[in-house]
Every structure is written in structure tokens, then in C-alpha cells.
PDB file of C-alpha atoms and ligand atoms in Angstrom:
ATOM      1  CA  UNK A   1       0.000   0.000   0.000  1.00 43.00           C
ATOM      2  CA  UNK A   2       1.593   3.140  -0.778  1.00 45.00           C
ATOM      3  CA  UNK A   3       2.268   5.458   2.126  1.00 56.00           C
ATOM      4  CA  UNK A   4      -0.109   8.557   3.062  1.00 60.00           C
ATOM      5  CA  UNK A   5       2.499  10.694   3.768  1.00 66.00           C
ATOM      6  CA  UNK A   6       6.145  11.274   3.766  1.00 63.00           C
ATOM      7  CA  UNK A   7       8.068   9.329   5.633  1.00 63.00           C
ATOM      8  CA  UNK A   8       5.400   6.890   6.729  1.00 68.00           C
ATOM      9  CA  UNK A   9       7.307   3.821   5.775  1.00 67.00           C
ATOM     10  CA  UNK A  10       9.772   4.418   8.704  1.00 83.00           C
ATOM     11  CA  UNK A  11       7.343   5.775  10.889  1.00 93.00           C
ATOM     12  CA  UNK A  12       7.027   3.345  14.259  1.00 96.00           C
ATOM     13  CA  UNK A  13       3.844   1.332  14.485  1.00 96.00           C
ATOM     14  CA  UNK A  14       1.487   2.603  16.997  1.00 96.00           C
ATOM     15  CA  UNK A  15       1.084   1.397  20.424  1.00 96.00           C
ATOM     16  CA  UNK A  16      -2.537  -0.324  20.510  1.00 95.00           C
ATOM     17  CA  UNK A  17      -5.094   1.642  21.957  1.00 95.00           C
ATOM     18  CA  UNK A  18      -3.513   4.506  21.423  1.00 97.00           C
ATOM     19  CA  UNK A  19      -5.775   7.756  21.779  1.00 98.00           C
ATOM     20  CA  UNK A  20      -6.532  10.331  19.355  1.00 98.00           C
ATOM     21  CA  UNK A  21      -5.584  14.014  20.593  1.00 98.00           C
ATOM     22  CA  UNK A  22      -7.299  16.608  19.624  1.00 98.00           C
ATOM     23  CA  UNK A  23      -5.933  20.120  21.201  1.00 98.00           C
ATOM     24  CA  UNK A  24      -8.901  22.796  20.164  1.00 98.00           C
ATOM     25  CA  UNK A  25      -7.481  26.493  20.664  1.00 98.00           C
ATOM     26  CA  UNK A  26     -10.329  29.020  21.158  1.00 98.00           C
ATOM     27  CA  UNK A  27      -7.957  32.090  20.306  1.00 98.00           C
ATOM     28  CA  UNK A  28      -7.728  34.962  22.306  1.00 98.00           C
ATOM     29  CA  UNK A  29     -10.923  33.293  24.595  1.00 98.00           C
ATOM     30  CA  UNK A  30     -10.812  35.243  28.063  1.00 97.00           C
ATOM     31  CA  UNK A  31     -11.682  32.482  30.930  1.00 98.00           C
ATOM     32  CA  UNK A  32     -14.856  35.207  32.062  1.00 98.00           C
ATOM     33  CA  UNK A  33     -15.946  35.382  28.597  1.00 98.00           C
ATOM     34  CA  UNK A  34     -16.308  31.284  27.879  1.00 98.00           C
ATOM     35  CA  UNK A  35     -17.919  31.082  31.258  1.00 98.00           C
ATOM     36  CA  UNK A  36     -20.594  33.877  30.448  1.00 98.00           C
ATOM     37  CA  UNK A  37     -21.040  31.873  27.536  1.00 98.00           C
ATOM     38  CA  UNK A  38     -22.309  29.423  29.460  1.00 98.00           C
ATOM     39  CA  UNK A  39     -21.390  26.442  27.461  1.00 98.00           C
ATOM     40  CA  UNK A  40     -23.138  23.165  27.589  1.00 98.00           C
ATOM     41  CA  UNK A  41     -20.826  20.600  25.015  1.00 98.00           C
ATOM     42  CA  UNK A  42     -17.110  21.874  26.321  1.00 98.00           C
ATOM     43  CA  UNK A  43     -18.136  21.230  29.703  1.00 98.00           C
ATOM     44  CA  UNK A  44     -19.016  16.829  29.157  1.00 97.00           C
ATOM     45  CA  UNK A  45     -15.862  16.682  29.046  1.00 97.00           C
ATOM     46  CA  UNK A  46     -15.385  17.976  32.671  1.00 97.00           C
ATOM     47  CA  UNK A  47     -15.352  21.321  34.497  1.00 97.00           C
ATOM     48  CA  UNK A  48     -13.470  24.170  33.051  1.00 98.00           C
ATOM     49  CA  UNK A  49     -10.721  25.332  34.476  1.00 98.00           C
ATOM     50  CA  UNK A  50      -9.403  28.755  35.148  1.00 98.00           C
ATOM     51  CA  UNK A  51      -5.702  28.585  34.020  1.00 98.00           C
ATOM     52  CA  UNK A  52      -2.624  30.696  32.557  1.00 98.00           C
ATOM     53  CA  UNK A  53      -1.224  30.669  29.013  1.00 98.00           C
ATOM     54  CA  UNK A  54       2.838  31.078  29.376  1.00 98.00           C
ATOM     55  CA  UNK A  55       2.261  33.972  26.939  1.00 98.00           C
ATOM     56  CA  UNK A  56       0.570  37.209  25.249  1.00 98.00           C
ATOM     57  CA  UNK A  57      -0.197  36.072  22.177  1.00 97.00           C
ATOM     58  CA  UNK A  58      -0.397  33.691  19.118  1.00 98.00           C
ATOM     59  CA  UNK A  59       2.981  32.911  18.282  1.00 98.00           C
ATOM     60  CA  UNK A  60       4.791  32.289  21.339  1.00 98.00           C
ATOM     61  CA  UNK A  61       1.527  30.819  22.655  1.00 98.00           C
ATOM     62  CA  UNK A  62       1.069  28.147  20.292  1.00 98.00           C
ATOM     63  CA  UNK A  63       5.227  27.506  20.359  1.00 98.00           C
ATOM     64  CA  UNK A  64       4.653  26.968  23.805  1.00 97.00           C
ATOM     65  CA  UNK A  65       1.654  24.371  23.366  1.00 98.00           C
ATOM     66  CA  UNK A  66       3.178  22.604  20.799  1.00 98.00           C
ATOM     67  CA  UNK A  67       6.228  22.021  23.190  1.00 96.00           C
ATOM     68  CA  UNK A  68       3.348  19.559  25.097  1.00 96.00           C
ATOM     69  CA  UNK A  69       2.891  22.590  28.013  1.00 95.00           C
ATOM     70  CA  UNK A  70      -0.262  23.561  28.114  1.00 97.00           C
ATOM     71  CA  UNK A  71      -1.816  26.422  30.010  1.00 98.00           C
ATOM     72  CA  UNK A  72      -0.414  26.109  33.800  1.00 98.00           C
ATOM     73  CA  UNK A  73      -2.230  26.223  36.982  1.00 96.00           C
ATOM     74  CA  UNK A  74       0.364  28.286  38.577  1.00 96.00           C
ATOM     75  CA  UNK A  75       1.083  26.472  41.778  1.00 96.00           C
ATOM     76  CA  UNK A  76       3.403  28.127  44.223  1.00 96.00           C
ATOM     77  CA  UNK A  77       6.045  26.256  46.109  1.00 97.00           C
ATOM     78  CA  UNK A  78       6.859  24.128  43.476  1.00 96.00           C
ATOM     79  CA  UNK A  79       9.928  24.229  41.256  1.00 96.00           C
ATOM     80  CA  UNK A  80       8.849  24.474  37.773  1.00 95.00           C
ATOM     81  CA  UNK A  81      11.319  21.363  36.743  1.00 93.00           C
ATOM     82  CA  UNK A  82       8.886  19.785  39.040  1.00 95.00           C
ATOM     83  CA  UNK A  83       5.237  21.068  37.633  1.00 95.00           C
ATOM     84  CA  UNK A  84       6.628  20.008  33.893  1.00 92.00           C
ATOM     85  CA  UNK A  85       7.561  16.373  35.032  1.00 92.00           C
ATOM     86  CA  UNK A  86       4.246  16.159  36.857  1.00 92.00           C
ATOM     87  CA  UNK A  87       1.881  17.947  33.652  1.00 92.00           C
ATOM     88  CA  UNK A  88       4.036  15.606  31.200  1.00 92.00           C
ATOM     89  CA  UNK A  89       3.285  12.645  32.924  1.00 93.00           C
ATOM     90  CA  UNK A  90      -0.781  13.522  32.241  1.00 95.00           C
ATOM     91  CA  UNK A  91       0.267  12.244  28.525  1.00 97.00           C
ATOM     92  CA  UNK A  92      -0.040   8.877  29.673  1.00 96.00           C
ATOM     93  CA  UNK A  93      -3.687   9.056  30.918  1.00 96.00           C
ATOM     94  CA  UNK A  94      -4.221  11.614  27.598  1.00 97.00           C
ATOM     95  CA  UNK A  95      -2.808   8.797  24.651  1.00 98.00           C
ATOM     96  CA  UNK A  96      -3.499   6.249  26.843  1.00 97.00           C
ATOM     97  CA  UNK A  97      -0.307   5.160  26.270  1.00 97.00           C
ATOM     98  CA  UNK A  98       1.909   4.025  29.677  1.00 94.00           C
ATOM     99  CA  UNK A  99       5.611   5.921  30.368  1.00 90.00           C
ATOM    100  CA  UNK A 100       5.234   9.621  28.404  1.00 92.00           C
ATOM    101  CA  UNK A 101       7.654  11.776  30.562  1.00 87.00           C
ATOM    102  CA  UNK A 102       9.160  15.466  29.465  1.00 86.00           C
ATOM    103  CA  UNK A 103      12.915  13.167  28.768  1.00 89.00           C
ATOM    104  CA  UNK A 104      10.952  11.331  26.267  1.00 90.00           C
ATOM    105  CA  UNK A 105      10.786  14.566  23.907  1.00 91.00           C
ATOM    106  CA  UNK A 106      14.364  15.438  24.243  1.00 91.00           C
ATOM    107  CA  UNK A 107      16.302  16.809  22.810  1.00 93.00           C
ATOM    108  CA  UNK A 108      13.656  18.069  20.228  1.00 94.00           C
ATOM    109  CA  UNK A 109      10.947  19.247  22.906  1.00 94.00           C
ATOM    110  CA  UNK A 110       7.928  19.164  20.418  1.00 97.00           C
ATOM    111  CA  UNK A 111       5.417  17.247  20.731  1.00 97.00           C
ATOM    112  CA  UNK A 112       4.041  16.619  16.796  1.00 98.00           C
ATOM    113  CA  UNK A 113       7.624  15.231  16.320  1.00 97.00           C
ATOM    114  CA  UNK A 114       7.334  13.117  19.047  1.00 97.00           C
ATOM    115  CA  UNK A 115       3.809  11.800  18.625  1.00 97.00           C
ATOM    116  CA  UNK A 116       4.386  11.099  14.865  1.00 97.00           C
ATOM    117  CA  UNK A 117       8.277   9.912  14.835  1.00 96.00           C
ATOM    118  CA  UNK A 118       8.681   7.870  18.315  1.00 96.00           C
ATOM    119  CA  UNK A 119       4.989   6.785  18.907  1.00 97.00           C
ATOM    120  CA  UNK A 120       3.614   6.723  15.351  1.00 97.00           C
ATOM    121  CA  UNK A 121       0.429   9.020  15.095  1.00 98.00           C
ATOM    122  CA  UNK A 122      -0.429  10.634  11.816  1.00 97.00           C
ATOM    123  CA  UNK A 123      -0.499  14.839  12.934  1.00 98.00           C
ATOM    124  CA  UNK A 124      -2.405  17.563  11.416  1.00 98.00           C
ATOM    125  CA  UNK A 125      -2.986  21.041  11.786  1.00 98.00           C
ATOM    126  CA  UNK A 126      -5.388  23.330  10.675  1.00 98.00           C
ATOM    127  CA  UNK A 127      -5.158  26.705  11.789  1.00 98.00           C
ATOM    128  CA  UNK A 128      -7.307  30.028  11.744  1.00 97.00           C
ATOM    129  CA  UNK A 129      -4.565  33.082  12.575  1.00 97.00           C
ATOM    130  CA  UNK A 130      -2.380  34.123   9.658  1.00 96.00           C
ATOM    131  CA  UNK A 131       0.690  34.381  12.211  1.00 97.00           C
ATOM    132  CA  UNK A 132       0.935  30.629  12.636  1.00 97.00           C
ATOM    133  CA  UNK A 133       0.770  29.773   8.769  1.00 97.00           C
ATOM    134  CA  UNK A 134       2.478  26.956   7.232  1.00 98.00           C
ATOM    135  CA  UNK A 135       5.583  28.629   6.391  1.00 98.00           C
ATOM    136  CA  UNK A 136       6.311  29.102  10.343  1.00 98.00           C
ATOM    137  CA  UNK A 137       8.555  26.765  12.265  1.00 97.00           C
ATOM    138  CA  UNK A 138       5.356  25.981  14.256  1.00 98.00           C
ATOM    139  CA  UNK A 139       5.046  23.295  11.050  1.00 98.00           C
ATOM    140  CA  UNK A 140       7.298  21.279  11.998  1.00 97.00           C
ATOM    141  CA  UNK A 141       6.528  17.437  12.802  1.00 97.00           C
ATOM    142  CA  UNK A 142       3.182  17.583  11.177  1.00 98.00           C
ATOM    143  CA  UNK A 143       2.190  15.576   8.382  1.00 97.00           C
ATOM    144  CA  UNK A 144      -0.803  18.083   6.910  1.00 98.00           C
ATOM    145  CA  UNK A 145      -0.784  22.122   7.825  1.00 98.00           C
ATOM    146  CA  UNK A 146      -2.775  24.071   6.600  1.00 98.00           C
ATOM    147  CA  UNK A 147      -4.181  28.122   7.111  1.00 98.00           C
ATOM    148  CA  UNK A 148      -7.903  27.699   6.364  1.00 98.00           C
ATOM    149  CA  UNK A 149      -9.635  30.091   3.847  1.00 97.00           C
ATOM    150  CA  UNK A 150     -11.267  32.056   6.281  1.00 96.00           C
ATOM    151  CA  UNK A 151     -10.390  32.756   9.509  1.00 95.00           C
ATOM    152  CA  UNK A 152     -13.245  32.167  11.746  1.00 97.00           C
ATOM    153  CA  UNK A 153     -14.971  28.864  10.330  1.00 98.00           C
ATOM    154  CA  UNK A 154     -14.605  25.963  12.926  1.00 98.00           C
ATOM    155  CA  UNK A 155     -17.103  24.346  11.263  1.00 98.00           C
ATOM    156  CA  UNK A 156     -14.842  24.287   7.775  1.00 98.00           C
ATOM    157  CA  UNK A 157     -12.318  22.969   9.690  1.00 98.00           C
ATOM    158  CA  UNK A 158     -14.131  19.727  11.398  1.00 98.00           C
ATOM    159  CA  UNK A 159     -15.060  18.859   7.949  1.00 98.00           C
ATOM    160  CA  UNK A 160     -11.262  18.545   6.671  1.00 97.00           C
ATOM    161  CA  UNK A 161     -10.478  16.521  10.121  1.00 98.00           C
ATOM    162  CA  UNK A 162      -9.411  13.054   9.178  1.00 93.00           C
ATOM    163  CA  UNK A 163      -9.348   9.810  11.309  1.00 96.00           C
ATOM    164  CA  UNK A 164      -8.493   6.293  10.136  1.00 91.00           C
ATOM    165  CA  UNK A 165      -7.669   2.534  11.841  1.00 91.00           C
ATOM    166  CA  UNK A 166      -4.133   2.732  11.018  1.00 93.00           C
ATOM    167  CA  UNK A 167      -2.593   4.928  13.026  1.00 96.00           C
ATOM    168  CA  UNK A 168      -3.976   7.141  15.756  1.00 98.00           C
ATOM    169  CA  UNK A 169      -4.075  11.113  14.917  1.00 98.00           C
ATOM    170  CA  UNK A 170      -2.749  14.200  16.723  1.00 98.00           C
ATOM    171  CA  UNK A 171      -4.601  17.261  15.898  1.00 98.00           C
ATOM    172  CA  UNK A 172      -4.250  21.132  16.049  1.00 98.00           C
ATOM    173  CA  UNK A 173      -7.102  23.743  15.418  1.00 98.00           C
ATOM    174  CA  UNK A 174      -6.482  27.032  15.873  1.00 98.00           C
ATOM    175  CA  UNK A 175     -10.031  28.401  16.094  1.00 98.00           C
ATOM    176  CA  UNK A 176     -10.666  32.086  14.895  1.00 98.00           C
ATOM    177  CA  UNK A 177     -14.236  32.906  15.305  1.00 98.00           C
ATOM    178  CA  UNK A 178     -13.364  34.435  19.036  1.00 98.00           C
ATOM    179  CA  UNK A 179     -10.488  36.126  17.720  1.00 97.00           C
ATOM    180  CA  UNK A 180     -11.293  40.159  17.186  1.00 95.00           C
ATOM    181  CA  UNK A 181     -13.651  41.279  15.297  1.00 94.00           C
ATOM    182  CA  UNK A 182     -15.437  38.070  17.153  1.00 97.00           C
ATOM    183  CA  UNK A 183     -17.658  37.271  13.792  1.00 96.00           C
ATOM    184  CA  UNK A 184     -19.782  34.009  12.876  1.00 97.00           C
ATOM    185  CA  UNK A 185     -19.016  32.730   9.617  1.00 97.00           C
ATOM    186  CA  UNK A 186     -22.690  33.516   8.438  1.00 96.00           C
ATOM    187  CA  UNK A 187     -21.703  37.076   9.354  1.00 95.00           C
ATOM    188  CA  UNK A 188     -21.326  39.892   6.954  1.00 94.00           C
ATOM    189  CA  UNK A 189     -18.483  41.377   7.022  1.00 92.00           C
ATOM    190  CA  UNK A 190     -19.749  44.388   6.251  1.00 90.00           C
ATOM    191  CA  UNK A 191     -21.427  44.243   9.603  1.00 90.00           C
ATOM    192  CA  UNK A 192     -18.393  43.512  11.780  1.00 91.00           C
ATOM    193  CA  UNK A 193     -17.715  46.227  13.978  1.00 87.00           C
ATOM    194  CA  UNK A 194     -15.566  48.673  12.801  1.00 73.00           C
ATOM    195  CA  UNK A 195     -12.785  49.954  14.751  1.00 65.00           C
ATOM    196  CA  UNK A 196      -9.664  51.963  12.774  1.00 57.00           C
ATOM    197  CA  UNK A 197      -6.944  49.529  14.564  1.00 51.00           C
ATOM    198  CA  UNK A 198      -3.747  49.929  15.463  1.00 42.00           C
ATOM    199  CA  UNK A 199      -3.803  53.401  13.474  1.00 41.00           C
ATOM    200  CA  UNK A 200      -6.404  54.345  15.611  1.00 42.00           C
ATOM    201  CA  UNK A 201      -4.671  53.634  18.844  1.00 42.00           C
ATOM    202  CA  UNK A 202      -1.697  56.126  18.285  1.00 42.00           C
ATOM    203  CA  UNK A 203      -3.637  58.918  16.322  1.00 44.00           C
ATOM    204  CA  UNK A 204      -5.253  59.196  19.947  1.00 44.00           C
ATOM    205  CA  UNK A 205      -2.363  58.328  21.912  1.00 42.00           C
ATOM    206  CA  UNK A 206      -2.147  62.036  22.869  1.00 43.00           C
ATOM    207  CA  UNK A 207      -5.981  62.896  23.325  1.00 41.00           C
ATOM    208  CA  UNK A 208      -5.998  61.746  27.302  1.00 37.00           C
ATOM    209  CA  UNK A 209      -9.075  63.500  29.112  1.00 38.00           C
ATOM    210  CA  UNK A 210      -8.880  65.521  31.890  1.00 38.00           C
ATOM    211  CA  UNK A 211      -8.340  62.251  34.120  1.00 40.00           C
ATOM    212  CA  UNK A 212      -5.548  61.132  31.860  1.00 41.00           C
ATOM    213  CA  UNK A 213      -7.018  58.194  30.771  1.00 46.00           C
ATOM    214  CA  UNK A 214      -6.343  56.742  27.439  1.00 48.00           C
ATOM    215  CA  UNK A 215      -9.865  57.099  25.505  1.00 57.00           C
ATOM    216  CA  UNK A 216      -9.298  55.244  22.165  1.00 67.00           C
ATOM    217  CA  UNK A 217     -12.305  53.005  22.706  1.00 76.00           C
ATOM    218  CA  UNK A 218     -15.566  53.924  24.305  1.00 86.00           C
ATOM    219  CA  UNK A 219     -17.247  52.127  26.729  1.00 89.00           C
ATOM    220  CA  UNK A 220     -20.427  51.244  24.924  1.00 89.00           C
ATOM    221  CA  UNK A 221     -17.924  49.626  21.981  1.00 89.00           C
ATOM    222  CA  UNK A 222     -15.874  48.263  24.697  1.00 93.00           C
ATOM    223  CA  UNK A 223     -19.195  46.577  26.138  1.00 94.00           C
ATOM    224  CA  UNK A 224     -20.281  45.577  22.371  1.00 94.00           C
ATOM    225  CA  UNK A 225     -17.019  44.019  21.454  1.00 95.00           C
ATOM    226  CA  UNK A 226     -16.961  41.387  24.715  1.00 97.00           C
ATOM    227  CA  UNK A 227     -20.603  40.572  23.854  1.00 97.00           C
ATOM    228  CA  UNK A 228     -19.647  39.570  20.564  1.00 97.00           C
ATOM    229  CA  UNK A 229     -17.128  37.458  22.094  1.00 98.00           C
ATOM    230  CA  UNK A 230     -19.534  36.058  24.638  1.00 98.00           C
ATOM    231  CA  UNK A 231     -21.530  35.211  21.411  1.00 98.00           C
ATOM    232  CA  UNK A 232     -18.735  34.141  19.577  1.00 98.00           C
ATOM    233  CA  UNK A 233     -17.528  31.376  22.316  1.00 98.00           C
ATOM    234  CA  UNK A 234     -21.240  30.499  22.484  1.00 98.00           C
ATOM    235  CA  UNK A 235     -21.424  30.061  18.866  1.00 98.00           C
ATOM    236  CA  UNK A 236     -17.985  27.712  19.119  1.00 98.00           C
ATOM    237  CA  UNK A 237     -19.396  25.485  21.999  1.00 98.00           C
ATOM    238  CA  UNK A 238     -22.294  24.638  19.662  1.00 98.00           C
ATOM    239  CA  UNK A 239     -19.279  23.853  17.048  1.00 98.00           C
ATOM    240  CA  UNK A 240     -18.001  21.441  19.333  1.00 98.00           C
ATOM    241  CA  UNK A 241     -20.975  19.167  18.908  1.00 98.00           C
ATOM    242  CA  UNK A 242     -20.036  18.966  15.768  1.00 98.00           C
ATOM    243  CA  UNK A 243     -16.824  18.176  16.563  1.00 98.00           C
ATOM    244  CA  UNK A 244     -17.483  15.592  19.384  1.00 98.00           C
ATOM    245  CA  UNK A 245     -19.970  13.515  16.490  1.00 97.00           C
ATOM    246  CA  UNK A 246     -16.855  13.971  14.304  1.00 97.00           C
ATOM    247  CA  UNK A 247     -14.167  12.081  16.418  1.00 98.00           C
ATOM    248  CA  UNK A 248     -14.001   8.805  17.330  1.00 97.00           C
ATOM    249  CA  UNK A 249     -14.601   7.358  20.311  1.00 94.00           C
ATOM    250  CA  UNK A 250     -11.533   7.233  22.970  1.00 93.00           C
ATOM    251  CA  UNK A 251     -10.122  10.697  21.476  1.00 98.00           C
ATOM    252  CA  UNK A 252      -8.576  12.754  23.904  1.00 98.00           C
ATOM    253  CA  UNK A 253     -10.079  16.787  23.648  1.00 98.00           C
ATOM    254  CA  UNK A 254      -8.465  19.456  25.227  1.00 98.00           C
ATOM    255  CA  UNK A 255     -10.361  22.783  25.097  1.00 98.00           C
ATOM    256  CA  UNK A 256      -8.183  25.582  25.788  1.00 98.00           C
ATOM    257  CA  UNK A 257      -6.650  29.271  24.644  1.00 98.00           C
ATOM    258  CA  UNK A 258      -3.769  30.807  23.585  1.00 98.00           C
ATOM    259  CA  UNK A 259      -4.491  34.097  25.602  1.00 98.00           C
ATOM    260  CA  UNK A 260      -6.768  36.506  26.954  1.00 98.00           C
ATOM    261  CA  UNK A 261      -8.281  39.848  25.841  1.00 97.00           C
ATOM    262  CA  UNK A 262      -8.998  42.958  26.915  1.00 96.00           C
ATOM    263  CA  UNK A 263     -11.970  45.199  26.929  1.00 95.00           C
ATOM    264  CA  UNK A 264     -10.902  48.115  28.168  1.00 93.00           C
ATOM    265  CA  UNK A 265      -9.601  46.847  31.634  1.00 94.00           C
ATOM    266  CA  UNK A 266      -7.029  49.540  32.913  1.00 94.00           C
ATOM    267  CA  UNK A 267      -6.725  51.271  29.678  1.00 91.00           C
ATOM    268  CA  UNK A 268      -5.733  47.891  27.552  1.00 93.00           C
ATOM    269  CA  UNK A 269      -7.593  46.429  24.251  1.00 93.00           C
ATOM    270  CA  UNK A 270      -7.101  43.244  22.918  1.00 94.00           C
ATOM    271  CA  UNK A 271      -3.258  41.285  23.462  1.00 96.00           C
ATOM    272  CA  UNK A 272       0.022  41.028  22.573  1.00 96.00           C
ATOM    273  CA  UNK A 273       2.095  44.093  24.241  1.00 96.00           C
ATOM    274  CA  UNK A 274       0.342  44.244  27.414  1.00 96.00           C
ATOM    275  CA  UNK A 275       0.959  42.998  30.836  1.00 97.00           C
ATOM    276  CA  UNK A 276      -2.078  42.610  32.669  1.00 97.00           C
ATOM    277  CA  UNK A 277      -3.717  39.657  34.669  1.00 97.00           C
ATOM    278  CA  UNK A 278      -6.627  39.067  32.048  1.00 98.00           C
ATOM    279  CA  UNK A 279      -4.423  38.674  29.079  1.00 98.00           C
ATOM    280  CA  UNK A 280      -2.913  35.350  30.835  1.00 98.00           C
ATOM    281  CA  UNK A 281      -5.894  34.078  32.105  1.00 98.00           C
ATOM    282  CA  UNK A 282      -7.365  31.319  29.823  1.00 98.00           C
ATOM    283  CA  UNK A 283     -10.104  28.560  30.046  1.00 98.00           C
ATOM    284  CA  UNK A 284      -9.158  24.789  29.808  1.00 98.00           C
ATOM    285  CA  UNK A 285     -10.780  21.573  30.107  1.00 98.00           C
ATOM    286  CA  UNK A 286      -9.967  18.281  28.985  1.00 98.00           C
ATOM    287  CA  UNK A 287     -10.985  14.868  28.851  1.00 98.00           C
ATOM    288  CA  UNK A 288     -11.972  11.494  26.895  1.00 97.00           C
ATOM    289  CA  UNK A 289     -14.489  11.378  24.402  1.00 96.00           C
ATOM    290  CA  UNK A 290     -16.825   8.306  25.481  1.00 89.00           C
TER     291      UNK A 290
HETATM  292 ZN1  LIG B 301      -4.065  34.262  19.630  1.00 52.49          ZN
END
């Protein structure tokens, strides 16, 4: 039979029983916003947690996933050497496969080369944010990777997901529609709020008001924009319905973010250059697909 992708004739047969691992980024999903979403298909899988990304924004963020760390719980008194070993050794519940520890990924220390050269999964990525497209070092270890069409279409991207009884399957999906401007997919564009951007920001940088405060938003647009995102990560939990009828049973889903947003908290808009408790704070919940 020929092989399905490069390098599959040398790739390691998988260990039976083996899970699928699926790793759903809601990006730029604030923890508040997914619980004022109130969602009702994220949460079979268990409660959701209020944790921390390890950065600001896309890049780094998804660098930082794709290493195998996922958003931390930021325990004190504990070494981080420690906190890796122990959130490593959750691999072995999460592939269901005994003995995954951090060593096992050295010296590389990325997990899609790991899954797909030592324990033989097939790995795929779709993702939503032009910043992590194909061309970026994140795409390395992955079989398929690809930037979908449109950036805020989980729905597209369940479609294109592929499973088969060969080898178990690793996948990515970077997941747009709660990224700004926070717009469904049957959306017009030319109804998505407008805002003038980054331009914007520093053509007002010098128009403080008599408090000082930075006024390059208002607050009823501040308001709108984080009810759009409510809507949006709404809108996404209904996705993963879709998603959960998609995947076999005994796949492994972790629900998480890359990083926060603001709305306006202490003078800060969306992420990236800004150090502030909400733009680390993410939602996550994981567990196995019965
Ligand atoms: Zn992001």
C-alpha cells in the first residue's frame, strides 16, 4: 500500500489503543468570557478550568503548546522542573499510552515530532490566525498544515479533520471565530464592527481627558465588542458538537486558549504588548471522548 504521507514507511507502528488528541485552541478566549457563555458541550468533558497561558499572544503561545505545556495552573512552592515532570506525565492518561515523561521529547521538545516519529500518530494542523501559517517553524513534525480560507470557520475545519484505523491522529485547530472582530461565519463582514486599529490607537495616543485616561475606545464599543465574544464562544461550543460527532470514540479533547483579551480593563484592548492579569488568564478543560 503506498504510504499517506512522507516518511510513513519508517514511521514506528502505533502502540494499541492509542488515543486520538485533539488540542482545540479558542484564540484569544478570556476564561470570564467562555464562562458567560455558558457552554453546555465543552463542559461533558469535565469542568473548566481557570488557568494561565505562558504567553501574550499567538505565536509564542502556540510555540509553547506545541512544546506539550499547556496552560499552567500556577502552583506556588513548586519548582517548575517539578510542575513540567508532573503535567508531562498527564500524557499517559491523555494517549493512553503508559511511560510519556518530558525526557521522552528530548532533545527536540515538540510534541508533533514526538507523537508522529517515536509513537507513530499521523499529525495535522489546521489553523485560523495568519501568524501561525504553514511557512512558520510551528510546522514542523506535522504531516498536513494548513491556514484555512477564512479565519473564523470551525465548522470548515471539522469537515477537513481526518481519522483512520491505522494509526492514531494528533490534531491542532487554531479556532478564529473568538479572535477580534469576534464574527460568525454567516456574518457579513460588512457588519463587523468597525474599529480603525492599530492606526487608531496612536492617532489618539495624545488625546488623554482631563483624568488622563487613554480614551481610544468607548465604553459602549468596549461593552459591544466582549458581547460579541460572549456570542462568539457560544457560537464555538455549539461547534463542538459537531466536533465531538466527528471524532471517534476514545479521542482525547483538550479545550483551551492561547491568551486573553482585553476590553478596556485599565486602559488595555485586545493582546500582545500588554501585561495585565486578564491577558494570561485562559479557560481549559480536557478529557476522553466516550
Ligand atoms: Zn491568539
Amino acid at each position: 500500500m503506498a504510504a499517506a504521507y512522507d516518511g510513513e514507511e519508517e514511521r514506528p507502528d502505533p502502540t494499541i489503543g492509542a488515543h486520538n488528541l485533539v488540542v482545540v485552541v479558542l484564540d484569544s478566549l478570556r476564561f470570564d468570557t467562555f464562562l458567560a457563555a455558558e457552554p453546555t458541550v465543552a463542559t461533558r468533558l469535565g469542568s473548566v478550568e481557570r488557568r494561565w497561558s505562558y504567553a501574550s499572544w499567538t505565536a509564542p503561545s502556540h510555540y509553547n503548546l506545541l512544546m506539550g505545556l499547556l496552560p499552567h495552573s500556577s502552583p506556588s512552592h513548586v519548582y517548575a522542573s517539578e510542575y513540567y515532570k508532573q503535567d508531562f506525565l498527564r500524557y499517559t492518561e491523555r494517549l493512553g499510552i503508559p511511560g510519556i515523561e518530558f525526557k521522552n521529547l528530548l532533545p527536540r521538545m515538540y510534541l508533533p515530532t514526538y507523537l508522529r516519529d517515536t509513537l507513530g500518530y499521523s499529525t495535522h494542523a489546521l489553523v485560523s490566525m495568519p501568524v501561525l501559517n504553514r511557512h512558520t517553524p510551528l510546522n514542523t513534525g506535522f504531516d498536513t498544515y494548513a491556514l484555512m480560507d477564512r479565519h473564523n470557520d470551525m465548522a470548515a475545519m471539522v469537515d477537513r479533520m481526518h481519522f483512520d484505523d491505522v494509526r492514531p491522529s494528533f490534531h491542532l485547530l487554531n479556532v478564529g471565530e473568538t479572535h477580534y472582530p469576534y464574527a460568525l461565519p454567516n456574518e457579513d463582514p460588512a457588519d463587523w464592527p468597525h474599529i480603525s486599529g492599530v492606526h487608531g490607537v496612536f492617532k489618539h495616543l495624545d488625546e488623554g481627558d482631563v483624568g488622563g485616561e487613554l480614551q481610544f475606545f468607548d465604553d459602549d464599543r468596549l461593552a459591544l465588542l466582549r458581547r460579541r465574544q460572549v456570542q462568539a464562544a457560544s457560537y464555538v461550543d455549539s461547534v463542538l458538537e459537531k466536533l465531538f460527532d466527528r471524532v471517534p470514540r476514545g479521542t482525547w479533547l483538550i479545550v483551551t486558549s492561547d491568551h486573553g483579551e482585553l476590553f478596556g480593563e485599565d486602559g488595555y484592548f485586545g493582546h500582545g504588548p500588554i501585561l495585565h492579569e486578564k491577558v494570561f488568564e485562559v479557560p481549559f478543560v480536557e478529557g476522553l471522548v466516550r
